[in-house]
Coordinates of C-alpha atoms in Angstrom, one line a residue:
M1 CA 20.0 -22.9 -0.3
T2 CA 21.1 -25.8 1.9
L3 CA 18.8 -28.4 1.8
L4 CA 18.8 -30.9 4.8
T5 CA 17.9 -34.6 4.7
Q6 CA 14.9 -36.4 4.5
D7 CA 14.9 -37.7 8.2
E8 CA 16.1 -33.9 9.4
Y9 CA 12.9 -32.4 7.5
K10 CA 10.7 -35.4 9.4
S11 CA 12.1 -34.3 12.7
I12 CA 11.2 -30.5 11.9
A13 CA 7.6 -31.5 10.9
A14 CA 7.2 -33.5 13.8
G15 CA 7.8 -30.6 16.3
L16 CA 5.8 -28.0 14.7
A17 CA 3.5 -25.9 16.9
L18 CA 0.5 -26.0 14.4
P19 CA -1.8 -22.9 14.4
T20 CA -5.5 -23.8 14.4
G21 CA -7.9 -20.9 15.6
A22 CA -8.8 -18.0 13.2
F23 CA -7.1 -15.0 13.5
I24 CA -9.2 -11.9 14.0
D25 CA -8.2 -8.8 15.5
G26 CA -4.7 -9.8 16.6
K27 CA -5.0 -13.0 18.2
F28 CA -6.5 -16.9 17.8
R29 CA -9.9 -17.4 18.5
P30 CA -12.2 -20.5 17.7
A31 CA -15.0 -20.1 15.3
A32 CA -18.1 -18.8 17.2
S33 CA -19.8 -22.1 16.5
G34 CA -17.2 -24.2 18.2
N35 CA -16.5 -26.2 14.7
T36 CA -13.9 -27.4 13.7
F37 CA -12.6 -29.4 10.6
E38 CA -9.2 -31.8 9.8
T39 CA -6.5 -30.7 7.9
V40 CA -4.4 -33.6 6.7
N41 CA -1.0 -34.5 5.3
P42 CA -2.3 -35.1 1.5
A43 CA 1.0 -37.7 1.1
T44 CA 0.6 -39.7 4.2
G45 CA -3.3 -39.3 5.3
E46 CA -2.5 -38.6 8.5
K47 CA -4.5 -35.8 10.5
L48 CA -2.5 -32.5 11.6
A49 CA -4.5 -30.5 13.5
D50 CA -8.3 -29.5 13.8
I51 CA -9.1 -26.1 12.4
A52 CA -11.6 -23.4 13.1
A53 CA -14.5 -24.1 10.7
C54 CA -15.6 -20.5 10.5
G55 CA -19.0 -19.2 9.5
A56 CA -21.0 -15.8 8.4
E57 CA -20.8 -14.8 12.1
D58 CA -16.9 -15.1 11.9
V59 CA -16.6 -13.0 8.8
D60 CA -18.8 -10.3 10.1
F61 CA -16.9 -10.0 13.1
A62 CA -13.5 -10.1 10.9
V63 CA -15.0 -7.3 8.6
E64 CA -16.0 -5.3 11.9
K65 CA -12.5 -5.2 13.2
S66 CA -11.1 -4.7 9.6
R67 CA -13.1 -1.9 9.0
A68 CA -12.6 -0.2 12.9
A69 CA -8.7 -0.5 12.0
F70 CA -9.3 1.0 8.6
D71 CA -11.5 3.8 9.5
D72 CA -9.5 5.1 12.3
G73 CA -6.1 4.8 10.5
R74 CA -4.1 2.9 12.4
W75 CA -2.4 1.5 9.1
S76 CA -4.4 3.3 6.4
R77 CA -3.3 6.8 7.5
L78 CA 0.1 5.7 8.5
H79 CA 3.1 7.2 6.9
P80 CA 4.3 5.4 4.0
S81 CA 7.5 4.9 5.2
E82 CA 5.9 3.4 8.5
R83 CA 4.1 0.9 6.7
K84 CA 7.4 -0.3 4.7
D85 CA 9.1 -0.5 8.2
V86 CA 6.4 -2.9 9.2
L87 CA 6.3 -5.1 6.2
I88 CA 10.2 -5.2 5.8
R89 CA 10.0 -6.5 9.5
L90 CA 7.8 -8.9 8.5
A91 CA 10.0 -10.2 5.5
K92 CA 12.9 -10.3 8.1
L93 CA 10.7 -12.5 10.7
M94 CA 9.6 -14.9 7.4
T95 CA 13.4 -15.2 6.9
R96 CA 14.3 -16.3 10.3
N97 CA 11.0 -18.7 10.1
A98 CA 11.7 -20.0 6.8
R99 CA 12.7 -23.2 7.3
E100 CA 9.8 -23.8 9.7
L101 CA 7.1 -22.2 7.0
A102 CA 9.0 -24.2 4.1
V103 CA 8.2 -27.5 6.1
M104 CA 4.4 -26.6 7.3
E105 CA 3.7 -25.8 3.6
S106 CA 4.9 -29.1 2.5
V107 CA 3.3 -31.1 5.1
D108 CA -0.1 -29.1 4.6
S109 CA -0.3 -29.5 0.9
G110 CA 2.0 -32.2 -0.7
K111 CA 4.2 -29.8 -2.2
T112 CA 7.8 -30.8 -2.3
I113 CA 10.0 -29.7 0.4
Y114 CA 12.6 -29.0 -3.0
D115 CA 10.2 -26.4 -4.3
C116 CA 8.8 -25.0 -0.5
E117 CA 12.7 -24.2 0.2
T118 CA 14.1 -23.2 -3.2
V119 CA 11.1 -21.3 -4.5
D120 CA 7.7 -20.8 -2.7
V121 CA 9.4 -19.5 0.7
P122 CA 12.0 -17.5 -0.9
E123 CA 9.7 -16.0 -3.4
T124 CA 7.3 -15.1 -1.0
I125 CA 9.5 -13.2 1.1
H126 CA 10.8 -11.0 -1.9
C127 CA 6.9 -10.5 -3.0
I128 CA 6.6 -8.8 0.6
K129 CA 9.8 -6.7 0.2
W130 CA 9.0 -5.7 -3.3
H131 CA 6.0 -4.5 -2.5
A132 CA 7.1 -2.9 0.8
E133 CA 10.1 -0.8 -0.6
A134 CA 7.2 0.4 -3.6
I135 CA 4.7 1.9 -1.0
D136 CA 6.9 5.2 -0.9
K137 CA 8.1 5.6 -4.6
I138 CA 4.5 5.3 -6.1
Y139 CA 3.7 8.7 -7.1
D140 CA 0.4 10.3 -7.8
Q141 CA -0.2 12.7 -10.7
V142 CA -0.8 16.6 -11.4
A143 CA -3.2 16.9 -14.6
P144 CA -2.7 19.5 -17.2
A145 CA -5.4 22.4 -16.1
S146 CA -5.5 25.9 -16.7
D147 CA -3.5 28.6 -15.1
D148 CA -6.1 29.2 -12.6
H149 CA -6.6 25.5 -11.2
I150 CA -4.7 22.8 -10.0
A151 CA -6.0 19.2 -10.6
M152 CA -4.3 16.5 -8.4
V153 CA -5.2 12.6 -9.3
V154 CA -4.3 11.0 -5.9
R155 CA -4.8 7.1 -4.8
E156 CA -6.4 6.3 -1.7
P157 CA -6.5 2.9 -0.3
I158 CA -10.1 1.5 -1.2
G159 CA -10.8 0.1 2.1
V160 CA -11.8 -3.5 3.5
V161 CA -10.4 -6.1 1.1
G162 CA -11.5 -9.7 0.6
L163 CA -8.9 -12.2 -0.2
V164 CA -9.7 -15.5 -1.3
L165 CA -6.7 -17.9 -1.9
P166 CA -6.4 -21.3 -3.9
W167 CA -4.5 -24.3 -2.4
N168 CA -1.6 -24.9 -4.7
F169 CA 0.7 -22.2 -3.7
P170 CA -0.9 -20.9 0.0
L171 CA 2.1 -18.9 0.9
L172 CA 2.8 -17.2 -2.4
M173 CA -0.7 -16.5 -3.4
L174 CA -1.2 -15.0 0.1
A175 CA 2.0 -12.8 -0.5
W176 CA 0.9 -11.7 -4.0
K177 CA -2.4 -10.2 -2.6
I178 CA -1.7 -8.9 1.1
G179 CA 1.7 -7.2 -0.3
P180 CA 0.0 -4.7 -2.7
A181 CA -3.1 -4.7 -0.3
L182 CA -1.2 -3.8 2.8
A183 CA 1.1 -1.6 1.0
A184 CA -1.8 0.4 -0.6
G185 CA -3.2 0.7 3.1
C186 CA -6.2 -1.5 3.2
S187 CA -7.2 -3.7 5.7
V188 CA -8.1 -7.4 4.6
V189 CA -10.0 -10.2 5.8
V190 CA -8.2 -13.2 4.3
K191 CA -10.0 -16.8 3.4
P192 CA -7.1 -19.5 2.7
A193 CA -8.2 -22.8 1.0
A194 CA -9.5 -25.2 3.6
E195 CA -7.1 -28.0 2.5
T196 CA -4.2 -25.2 3.0
T197 CA -4.4 -22.9 6.0
L198 CA -1.5 -23.3 8.1
T199 CA 0.7 -21.2 6.6
A200 CA -1.5 -17.9 6.3
L201 CA -2.1 -18.3 10.4
R202 CA 1.3 -18.5 11.0
L203 CA 2.2 -15.9 8.9
A204 CA -0.4 -13.9 10.5
E205 CA 1.1 -14.4 14.3
L206 CA 4.5 -13.1 12.6
A207 CA 2.8 -10.0 11.0
M208 CA 2.0 -9.2 14.3
E209 CA 5.3 -9.5 15.5
A210 CA 6.4 -7.3 13.1
G211 CA 4.5 -4.5 14.3
L212 CA 1.2 -4.9 11.9
P213 CA -1.9 -3.0 13.9
R214 CA -4.2 -5.5 15.2
G215 CA -7.2 -5.9 12.8
V216 CA -5.3 -4.9 9.7
L217 CA -4.7 -8.7 8.9
N218 CA -7.5 -11.7 9.6
I219 CA -7.2 -15.0 8.9
V220 CA -10.6 -16.6 8.9
P221 CA -10.7 -20.4 7.5
G222 CA -13.4 -22.5 6.7
G223 CA -15.1 -23.5 3.6
G224 CA -16.7 -21.8 0.4
A225 CA -20.1 -21.8 1.2
D226 CA -19.2 -20.8 4.8
V227 CA -16.6 -18.3 4.3
G228 CA -16.2 -17.9 0.6
E229 CA -19.5 -16.9 0.0
P230 CA -20.2 -14.6 3.0
I231 CA -17.1 -12.6 1.7
G232 CA -18.5 -12.4 -1.5
R233 CA -21.4 -11.1 -0.4
H234 CA -21.1 -8.9 2.8
M235 CA -22.1 -5.2 2.5
N236 CA -18.8 -3.8 4.2
I237 CA -16.2 -5.1 2.1
D238 CA -15.3 -2.8 -0.7
M239 CA -13.2 -5.3 -3.1
V240 CA -12.6 -9.0 -3.2
S241 CA -9.3 -10.6 -5.1
F242 CA -9.7 -14.1 -5.9
T243 CA -7.8 -16.6 -7.2
G244 CA -9.1 -20.2 -8.1
S245 CA -11.0 -22.1 -10.9
T246 CA -13.2 -20.5 -13.3
V247 CA -16.4 -21.8 -11.8
T248 CA -15.7 -20.4 -8.4
G249 CA -14.4 -16.9 -9.7
K250 CA -17.5 -16.5 -11.8
R251 CA -19.6 -16.8 -8.7
F252 CA -18.0 -14.0 -7.3
L253 CA -19.4 -11.6 -9.9
S254 CA -22.7 -12.6 -9.0
Y255 CA -22.2 -11.9 -5.5
S256 CA -21.0 -8.6 -6.0
A257 CA -23.6 -7.7 -8.6
E258 CA -26.4 -8.8 -5.7
S259 CA -24.6 -7.2 -2.7
N260 CA -22.9 -3.9 -2.9
A261 CA -21.3 -4.0 -6.6
K262 CA -18.0 -4.3 -5.0
E263 CA -15.0 -4.3 -6.9
V264 CA -14.2 -8.0 -8.1
V265 CA -10.6 -9.3 -9.1
L266 CA -10.3 -12.5 -10.6
E267 CA -7.3 -15.1 -11.5
M268 CA -8.6 -18.2 -12.6
G269 CA -7.8 -21.1 -14.7
G270 CA -5.5 -21.8 -18.0
K271 CA -5.0 -24.5 -20.6
N272 CA -2.3 -23.4 -21.5
P273 CA 0.1 -24.1 -24.7
A274 CA 3.8 -24.5 -25.6
I275 CA 4.2 -24.0 -29.6
V276 CA 7.2 -25.9 -30.3
M277 CA 7.7 -25.2 -34.4
D278 CA 10.1 -27.1 -36.6
D279 CA 12.6 -24.3 -36.1
A280 CA 13.1 -24.3 -32.6
E281 CA 16.7 -24.7 -31.6
N282 CA 18.4 -27.0 -28.8
L283 CA 15.3 -29.7 -28.7
D284 CA 16.8 -30.9 -25.8
R285 CA 16.7 -27.4 -24.1
V286 CA 13.0 -27.1 -25.1
A287 CA 12.3 -30.0 -23.9
A288 CA 13.2 -29.6 -20.4
H289 CA 11.5 -26.3 -20.7
V290 CA 8.2 -28.0 -21.7
V291 CA 8.4 -30.4 -19.2
N292 CA 8.9 -27.9 -16.4
G293 CA 6.2 -26.2 -17.3
A294 CA 4.0 -29.4 -17.5
F295 CA 5.2 -31.5 -14.1
W296 CA 6.3 -28.4 -11.7
N297 CA 4.0 -28.4 -8.7
M298 CA 2.6 -31.7 -9.8
G299 CA 0.8 -30.0 -12.4
E300 CA -1.4 -28.1 -9.8
N301 CA -0.5 -24.5 -11.7
C302 CA -2.9 -22.4 -13.6
S303 CA 0.0 -21.5 -15.8
A304 CA 1.1 -25.2 -16.1
S305 CA 1.9 -25.7 -20.2
S306 CA -0.7 -28.4 -20.2
R307 CA -1.0 -28.5 -24.0
L308 CA 2.0 -29.0 -26.3
I309 CA 1.2 -27.7 -30.0
V310 CA 4.4 -29.3 -31.9
H311 CA 5.3 -29.2 -35.5
K312 CA 5.1 -33.0 -37.0
D313 CA 8.7 -32.9 -38.3
V314 CA 10.1 -32.7 -34.4
K315 CA 7.5 -34.0 -32.7
G316 CA 9.1 -37.8 -32.5
E317 CA 12.7 -36.4 -31.6
L318 CA 10.9 -34.0 -29.0
L319 CA 8.7 -36.5 -27.4
E320 CA 11.7 -38.7 -26.9
R321 CA 14.0 -36.1 -25.4
I322 CA 10.7 -35.4 -23.1
A323 CA 10.4 -38.6 -22.1
H324 CA 14.1 -38.6 -21.0
H325 CA 13.7 -35.0 -19.0
A326 CA 10.7 -36.3 -17.2
K327 CA 12.3 -39.3 -15.7
Q328 CA 14.0 -36.9 -13.2
W329 CA 10.5 -35.8 -12.2
N330 CA 10.5 -38.6 -9.6
I331 CA 7.6 -38.8 -7.2
G332 CA 7.7 -40.0 -3.5
D333 CA 7.9 -38.6 0.0
P334 CA 7.4 -34.8 -0.4
L335 CA 9.8 -34.3 3.0
D336 CA 12.9 -35.9 0.8
P337 CA 14.7 -33.2 -1.1
E338 CA 15.5 -35.9 -3.9
V339 CA 11.8 -35.8 -5.0
R340 CA 10.4 -33.6 -7.3
M341 CA 6.7 -34.5 -7.7
G342 CA 5.0 -34.8 -4.5
A343 CA 1.3 -35.7 -3.4
L344 CA -1.7 -34.0 -5.1
V345 CA -3.7 -31.6 -2.6
S346 CA -6.6 -34.0 -1.5
A347 CA -8.0 -37.4 -1.9
A348 CA -10.6 -35.5 -4.1
H349 CA -8.6 -33.8 -6.2
F350 CA -6.6 -37.2 -6.5
D351 CA -9.5 -38.9 -7.8
K352 CA -10.8 -36.2 -10.0
V353 CA -7.0 -36.3 -12.0
C354 CA -7.6 -40.3 -12.1
G355 CA -10.4 -39.4 -13.8
Y356 CA -8.7 -37.7 -16.6
L357 CA -6.4 -40.3 -16.9
D358 CA -8.9 -43.2 -17.5
Q359 CA -9.9 -41.0 -20.7
A360 CA -6.4 -41.3 -22.0
E361 CA -6.1 -43.4 -25.2
N362 CA -2.9 -42.9 -26.1
V363 CA -0.4 -42.9 -23.3
V364 CA 3.3 -41.9 -24.4
L365 CA 4.6 -41.8 -21.0
G366 CA 3.4 -42.4 -17.3
G367 CA -0.3 -42.6 -16.8
K368 CA -0.3 -44.7 -13.8
A369 CA -1.7 -43.6 -10.0
H370 CA 0.0 -44.6 -6.7
D371 CA -1.3 -44.9 -3.0
G372 CA -4.4 -42.7 -3.2
A373 CA -2.1 -39.4 -3.5
F374 CA 0.7 -39.7 -6.3
V375 CA 0.3 -39.3 -10.3
E376 CA 3.1 -40.0 -12.2
A377 CA 4.4 -37.3 -14.9
T378 CA 2.1 -38.4 -17.8
V379 CA 2.1 -37.4 -21.7
V380 CA -0.8 -38.2 -23.6
E381 CA -1.3 -37.8 -27.7
V382 CA -4.7 -36.5 -28.2
P383 CA -6.5 -36.7 -31.7
G384 CA -6.9 -32.6 -31.8
N385 CA -7.7 -29.9 -29.7
D386 CA -11.5 -31.0 -29.3
A387 CA -10.5 -34.1 -27.2
V388 CA -11.7 -33.3 -23.5
L389 CA -7.9 -33.5 -22.2
A390 CA -7.0 -30.8 -24.6
R391 CA -9.9 -28.5 -23.3
E392 CA -10.2 -29.0 -19.8
E393 CA -8.0 -27.9 -17.2
I394 CA -7.0 -31.0 -15.4
F395 CA -4.9 -29.4 -13.0
G396 CA -2.7 -32.7 -12.6
P397 CA 0.8 -33.9 -13.9
V398 CA -0.8 -34.2 -17.4
L399 CA 0.8 -33.2 -21.0
S400 CA -1.2 -33.4 -23.9
V401 CA 0.0 -33.3 -27.2
I402 CA -1.4 -32.2 -30.4
E403 CA 0.5 -32.2 -33.8
V404 CA 0.0 -29.4 -36.1
S405 CA 1.5 -28.9 -39.8
G406 CA 2.5 -25.2 -39.5
F407 CA 2.5 -21.9 -37.8
D408 CA -1.1 -20.5 -38.5
E409 CA -2.5 -24.0 -37.3
A410 CA -0.6 -23.5 -34.1
I411 CA -1.3 -19.9 -33.4
Q412 CA -5.4 -21.0 -34.2
I413 CA -5.0 -24.3 -31.8
A414 CA -3.4 -22.1 -29.2
N415 CA -6.2 -19.6 -29.2
D416 CA -8.9 -22.3 -29.7
T417 CA -9.7 -22.3 -25.7
D418 CA -11.9 -20.7 -23.3
Y419 CA -8.5 -19.7 -21.2
G420 CA -6.0 -17.1 -21.9
L421 CA -3.6 -17.0 -18.9
C422 CA -0.1 -18.3 -20.3
A423 CA 1.7 -19.5 -23.3
S424 CA 5.1 -20.4 -24.5
I425 CA 6.6 -20.4 -28.0
F426 CA 9.8 -22.0 -29.4
T427 CA 11.3 -20.8 -32.4
A428 CA 14.5 -19.6 -33.8
N429 CA 12.7 -17.1 -36.3
A430 CA 12.7 -13.8 -34.3
K431 CA 9.8 -12.2 -36.4
R432 CA 7.6 -15.6 -36.1
A433 CA 8.4 -15.2 -32.1
I434 CA 7.1 -11.6 -32.1
R435 CA 4.4 -12.2 -34.5
G436 CA 3.1 -15.3 -32.3
A437 CA 3.4 -13.6 -28.8
R438 CA 1.1 -10.9 -30.4
A439 CA -1.1 -13.0 -32.2
I440 CA -1.6 -15.6 -28.9
R441 CA -4.7 -14.0 -26.5
A442 CA -2.6 -14.7 -23.2
G443 CA -1.8 -12.4 -20.5
T444 CA 1.8 -13.9 -20.7
V445 CA 3.5 -15.2 -23.5
T446 CA 7.2 -16.4 -23.0
V447 CA 9.6 -17.1 -26.2
N448 CA 11.8 -20.0 -26.3
S449 CA 11.2 -20.5 -22.3
F450 CA 8.7 -21.4 -20.0
G451 CA 7.9 -18.8 -17.1
E452 CA 5.4 -16.7 -15.9
G453 CA 7.8 -13.5 -15.6
D454 CA 8.9 -12.3 -12.3
I455 CA 7.5 -9.8 -9.3
T456 CA 7.7 -6.7 -11.9
T457 CA 5.9 -8.3 -14.4
P458 CA 2.2 -7.9 -14.5
F459 CA 0.4 -11.8 -14.2
G460 CA -3.1 -12.4 -15.1
G461 CA -5.5 -13.5 -18.0
Y462 CA -7.6 -12.9 -20.9
K463 CA -11.1 -14.6 -21.5
Q464 CA -12.0 -17.0 -18.9
S465 CA -8.5 -17.0 -17.2
G466 CA -8.7 -13.2 -15.5
F467 CA -11.1 -10.3 -14.8
G468 CA -10.8 -6.6 -13.4
G469 CA -6.9 -6.6 -12.6
R470 CA -3.1 -8.2 -12.4
D471 CA -1.2 -9.7 -9.4
N472 CA 2.3 -9.0 -9.4
S473 CA 4.5 -5.3 -10.4
V474 CA 3.1 -2.0 -9.5
H475 CA -0.3 -2.8 -11.7
A476 CA -1.2 -4.5 -8.5
H477 CA -1.2 -1.9 -6.3
D478 CA -4.1 -0.1 -9.0
Q479 CA -6.7 -3.1 -7.8
Y480 CA -6.4 -2.0 -4.2
T481 CA -6.7 1.7 -4.9
Q482 CA -9.4 4.0 -5.8
L483 CA -8.7 7.4 -8.1
K484 CA -9.7 10.5 -6.6
T485 CA -9.6 13.9 -8.5
I486 CA -8.8 17.1 -6.6
W487 CA -9.8 20.0 -8.1
I488 CA -8.6 23.1 -7.1
D489 CA -9.3 26.7 -7.9
L490 CA -6.5 29.5 -7.6
A491 CA -8.4 32.3 -9.7
D492 CA -8.5 35.7 -8.0
D493 CA -11.6 36.5 -6.5
A494 CA -11.2 40.0 -7.8
D495 CA -11.1 38.6 -11.1
E496 CA -14.5 37.1 -10.8
A497 CA -16.4 40.0 -9.0
V498 CA -19.7 41.1 -11.1
D499 CA -20.3 44.7 -11.4

């Protein structure tokens, strides 16, 4: 990937044609109420566009069109290879428009153009292609039955799906959900985060160009109470997949219980530990991984390494190396390709993160906020795992450091949390690494690295980090399908005749 200059990116941003309407039944439309809301560039505070502020009436209309598309089979009963071809064409169109999507994502979310160009957009395209290629390669099953029977276990698309997205990875989380949902044959109603709607609307436009039938992919912008809750409570939506905060995620369980008992899959928060033992090799490399885990995407990442649980014998040296690597994570204009940390997504979120900084008593590094949008890479020592900064999800570039004396203590502290999304353990002892990975109650545990796996590995959490399913891998397809048993009696009627 060849990056452009800051001025070149600004020129592209100035010339963007920004989508503003809801995308329902194959075209852009205003909200039924005519209401709009502003979307702004969080790095500058400048207004980007007025977006259709949808409500329950728009959700009803989108669901009606999604249901019609699903029931008449224009997508759900299309041959698997034909669905694959459409999604492959979408991936190709996204590749042709990758730079436009990257700039649009950056100005709408505050994410750095560096990350958008090198991570978010390429991974989004890869995700769509991967699930497209899986469509005609996932087989159903034949159960072991008697010689007089055949028992088939088949997958069927679950129906109309509501997809509720977060604002921290707008394009990538959209792909994580629509990839397997569309591959399965579902019709979808998507609620992007109100802070970051632009790229979801643009992708829907590209999907129509790729040949996706109208009504199959619908984007309904708006607030949580106006759009998210109506999706969660809708009697004609068969399943909801939500990514976001644990508090909001739990509401969807209530919405389901109070409506039609729809399937619910939740991917929620994390307070993820990075354990560094006294035998960890190459502390400089360890520090680089810890810094990347803590500060990538400004810490606005549910799988961020926000707790460093470090053995007392290596804490001092490790913190020195962390300080060295953190200097490379500079803040500034997100459209400058030399900048590694952009703006926090909104003024409200900036204030929230600053509120946590105000509670920090032993700041090792950083700790300062700038221009109402930027927060420095911050390292804070805390007295123990009961400290607020060690227990609550900050969702900003703040790393809390907890000192331990041994392996068992480190594992106990790692598990002493309401969350269980990701974890890392750094040690040269293979047995200790495997024991630790098994003992930590988290959906993904990396050894001697920070990471989330890749598209081939399931992503989701234990405890209050997740519920009902997993994103990524073939397992993601499970949540968008129902299993049906078809039992066929092969017995000869003469054998069953009664004298």
